[in-house]
Amino acid sequence: MNVMPSTVIPHPTSYRHLRTRFEPQYGALWLFLDPKPRPCFSFEVLSELHDLLGAVGRQTVPGVEPGSMRYFIVASKTPGVFNLGGDLALFARCVADRDEESLRRYAVACIDALFPYIAAFELPVTTISLVQGDAMGGGLEVALSADILIAERRSHLGFPEVLFNLFPGMGAYNLLNRRIGMRRTEQMLLNGKIYRAEEFHAEGLIDILADDGRGENAVYEFIVRNAGRWNAHEGVRRVRRRLHAIRYEHLLEVTEIWVEAAMRVGAREVRLMERLAKSQERFAGKDPSPVVPLGPRGA
């Protein structure tokens, strides 16, 4: 099946790091992450996300009539990368300077930006993440926040934070646990492994595995295939969100544990964060080459 959009309304926005488009025939609002200069979540990117996702929840996005959106899809404009996660340069600076308050503000900003997506905006809307490249740390947390995760086979996904003696503290445990349970969640958070998309699919973490270059088409195929049953499917997804709810206050409690843990990180780990942050800078030029793995790739 080849399904492509026939009517697209691009959204001129004032955002520097985000792009949007609306496809009224599908009721699909797309958000493309386009962070600069590195594909990670800076304070500025988080502020824009918080603003845009708030407008989606209030149904005040220009050009999108209230009630006309059935799908909200997050993808990326960076070739070969969905998102590399937290601002490691900021982390390293805060830890080295013992700036606990700035680190806490960053953690809360992450939760404030992400939670509307986790909760599907408290609307009858199906959320979809489309991963067409590497999704690491906080980037993977965003991808896992959706109702449906679609990924191309070339994608690599993982939580490498344990390599600098930390853990992903902005929802990873909560998001993994509701899909694969506590024991497997903790193994995945602590092994530092970077997984191939096929492995994540086998774990039940990726819902649809698409061939390389066909990720967007897989989104449209999913929408068209389920068009006549959308109400039933959305009802089941709302039940899932209710019975396996992720609470905002629980996410905040986890971020506090994360901040405390970050303040115990030593000088060697700070240097590693700085080195990894510098390695991400090549994406300022949109280099499509794969991300240098932070941990062992899947065999």
PDB file of N, CA, C and O in Angstrom, residues 108 111-112 115 118 122 169 171 174 245-257:
ATOM      1  N   VAL A 108      12.560  19.668  35.530  1.00  0.00           N
ATOM      2  CA  VAL A 108      11.141  20.022  35.581  1.00  0.00           C
ATOM      3  C   VAL A 108      10.667  20.522  34.211  1.00  0.00           C
ATOM      4  O   VAL A 108       9.547  20.208  33.781  1.00  0.00           O
ATOM      5  N   ILE A 111       9.831  17.531  32.094  1.00  0.00           N
ATOM      6  CA  ILE A 111       8.552  16.915  32.451  1.00  0.00           C
ATOM      7  C   ILE A 111       7.392  17.785  31.984  1.00  0.00           C
ATOM      8  O   ILE A 111       6.399  17.280  31.443  1.00  0.00           O
ATOM      9  N   ASP A 112       7.501  19.082  32.167  1.00  0.00           N
ATOM     10  CA  ASP A 112       6.424  19.984  31.751  1.00  0.00           C
ATOM     11  C   ASP A 112       6.201  19.918  30.239  1.00  0.00           C
ATOM     12  O   ASP A 112       5.062  20.032  29.762  1.00  0.00           O
ATOM     13  N   PHE A 115       4.878  15.871  29.412  1.00  0.00           N
ATOM     14  CA  PHE A 115       3.685  15.257  29.990  1.00  0.00           C
ATOM     15  C   PHE A 115       2.436  15.366  29.108  1.00  0.00           C
ATOM     16  O   PHE A 115       1.661  14.402  29.018  1.00  0.00           O
ATOM     17  N   ILE A 118       2.541  12.456  26.805  1.00  0.00           N
ATOM     18  CA  ILE A 118       2.276  11.203  27.508  1.00  0.00           C
ATOM     19  C   ILE A 118       0.777  11.022  27.738  1.00  0.00           C
ATOM     20  O   ILE A 118       0.234   9.925  27.575  1.00  0.00           O
ATOM     21  N   GLU A 122      -5.118  14.758  27.005  1.00  0.00           N
ATOM     22  CA  GLU A 122      -6.454  14.545  27.592  1.00  0.00           C
ATOM     23  C   GLU A 122      -7.536  14.764  26.541  1.00  0.00           C
ATOM     24  O   GLU A 122      -8.639  15.251  26.837  1.00  0.00           O
ATOM     25  N   GLY A 169      16.195  10.117  33.894  1.00  0.00           N
ATOM     26  CA  GLY A 169      15.290  10.488  34.977  1.00  0.00           C
ATOM     27  C   GLY A 169      14.062  11.271  34.593  1.00  0.00           C
ATOM     28  O   GLY A 169      13.397  11.830  35.460  1.00  0.00           O
ATOM     29  N   GLY A 171      11.267  10.075  32.904  1.00  0.00           N
ATOM     30  CA  GLY A 171      10.130   9.259  32.515  1.00  0.00           C
ATOM     31  C   GLY A 171      10.458   7.887  31.966  1.00  0.00           C
ATOM     32  O   GLY A 171       9.544   7.081  31.737  1.00  0.00           O
ATOM     33  N   ASN A 174       9.085   4.873  34.053  1.00  0.00           N
ATOM     34  CA  ASN A 174       7.628   4.810  33.998  1.00  0.00           C
ATOM     35  C   ASN A 174       7.147   4.315  32.635  1.00  0.00           C
ATOM     36  O   ASN A 174       6.249   3.476  32.541  1.00  0.00           O
ATOM     37  N   ALA A 245      -1.880   4.601  34.075  1.00  0.00           N
ATOM     38  CA  ALA A 245      -1.598   6.039  34.016  1.00  0.00           C
ATOM     39  C   ALA A 245      -0.202   6.358  34.523  1.00  0.00           C
ATOM     40  O   ALA A 245       0.304   5.738  35.466  1.00  0.00           O
ATOM     41  N   ILE A 246       0.421   7.323  33.876  1.00  0.00           N
ATOM     42  CA  ILE A 246       1.677   7.905  34.357  1.00  0.00           C
ATOM     43  C   ILE A 246       1.322   9.271  34.929  1.00  0.00           C
ATOM     44  O   ILE A 246       0.815  10.138  34.220  1.00  0.00           O
ATOM     45  N   ARG A 247       1.562   9.434  36.213  1.00  0.00           N
ATOM     46  CA  ARG A 247       1.150  10.639  36.926  1.00  0.00           C
ATOM     47  C   ARG A 247       2.246  11.706  36.894  1.00  0.00           C
ATOM     48  O   ARG A 247       3.427  11.405  37.072  1.00  0.00           O
ATOM     49  N   TYR A 248       1.812  12.941  36.704  1.00  0.00           N
ATOM     50  CA  TYR A 248       2.760  14.056  36.681  1.00  0.00           C
ATOM     51  C   TYR A 248       3.561  14.125  37.969  1.00  0.00           C
ATOM     52  O   TYR A 248       4.790  14.303  37.951  1.00  0.00           O
ATOM     53  N   GLU A 249       2.885  13.969  39.114  1.00  0.00           N
ATOM     54  CA  GLU A 249       3.583  14.091  40.391  1.00  0.00           C
ATOM     55  C   GLU A 249       4.617  12.984  40.577  1.00  0.00           C
ATOM     56  O   GLU A 249       5.663  13.201  41.200  1.00  0.00           O
ATOM     57  N   HIS A 250       4.358  11.801  40.011  1.00  0.00           N
ATOM     58  CA  HIS A 250       5.347  10.723  40.090  1.00  0.00           C
ATOM     59  C   HIS A 250       6.579  11.052  39.256  1.00  0.00           C
ATOM     60  O   HIS A 250       7.718  10.759  39.663  1.00  0.00           O
ATOM     61  N   LEU A 251       6.361  11.643  38.094  1.00  0.00           N
ATOM     62  CA  LEU A 251       7.489  12.056  37.257  1.00  0.00           C
ATOM     63  C   LEU A 251       8.349  13.086  37.981  1.00  0.00           C
ATOM     64  O   LEU A 251       9.589  13.040  37.920  1.00  0.00           O
ATOM     65  N   LEU A 252       7.717  14.023  38.669  1.00  0.00           N
ATOM     66  CA  LEU A 252       8.468  15.023  39.427  1.00  0.00           C
ATOM     67  C   LEU A 252       9.283  14.373  40.543  1.00  0.00           C
ATOM     68  O   LEU A 252      10.437  14.769  40.792  1.00  0.00           O
ATOM     69  N   GLU A 253       8.728  13.384  41.204  1.00  0.00           N
ATOM     70  CA  GLU A 253       9.464  12.687  42.263  1.00  0.00           C
ATOM     71  C   GLU A 253      10.702  12.005  41.702  1.00  0.00           C
ATOM     72  O   GLU A 253      11.780  12.019  42.321  1.00  0.00           O
ATOM     73  N   VAL A 254      10.578  11.417  40.527  1.00  0.00           N
ATOM     74  CA  VAL A 254      11.722  10.753  39.901  1.00  0.00           C
ATOM     75  C   VAL A 254      12.798  11.775  39.517  1.00  0.00           C
ATOM     76  O   VAL A 254      13.995  11.517  39.688  1.00  0.00           O
ATOM     77  N   THR A 255      12.387  12.930  39.004  1.00  0.00           N
ATOM     78  CA  THR A 255      13.385  13.934  38.645  1.00  0.00           C
ATOM     79  C   THR A 255      14.181  14.385  39.862  1.00  0.00           C
ATOM     80  O   THR A 255      15.381  14.676  39.755  1.00  0.00           O
ATOM     81  N   GLU A 256      13.548  14.438  41.024  1.00  0.00           N
ATOM     82  CA  GLU A 256      14.268  14.832  42.239  1.00  0.00           C
ATOM     83  C   GLU A 256      15.337  13.789  42.589  1.00  0.00           C
ATOM     84  O   GLU A 256      16.459  14.144  42.970  1.00  0.00           O
ATOM     85  N   ILE A 257      14.996  12.523  42.432  1.00  0.00           N
ATOM     86  CA  ILE A 257      15.987  11.463  42.646  1.00  0.00           C
ATOM     87  C   ILE A 257      17.118  11.593  41.636  1.00  0.00           C
ATOM     88  O   ILE A 257      18.300  11.417  41.964  1.00  0.00           O
TER      89      ILE A 257
END
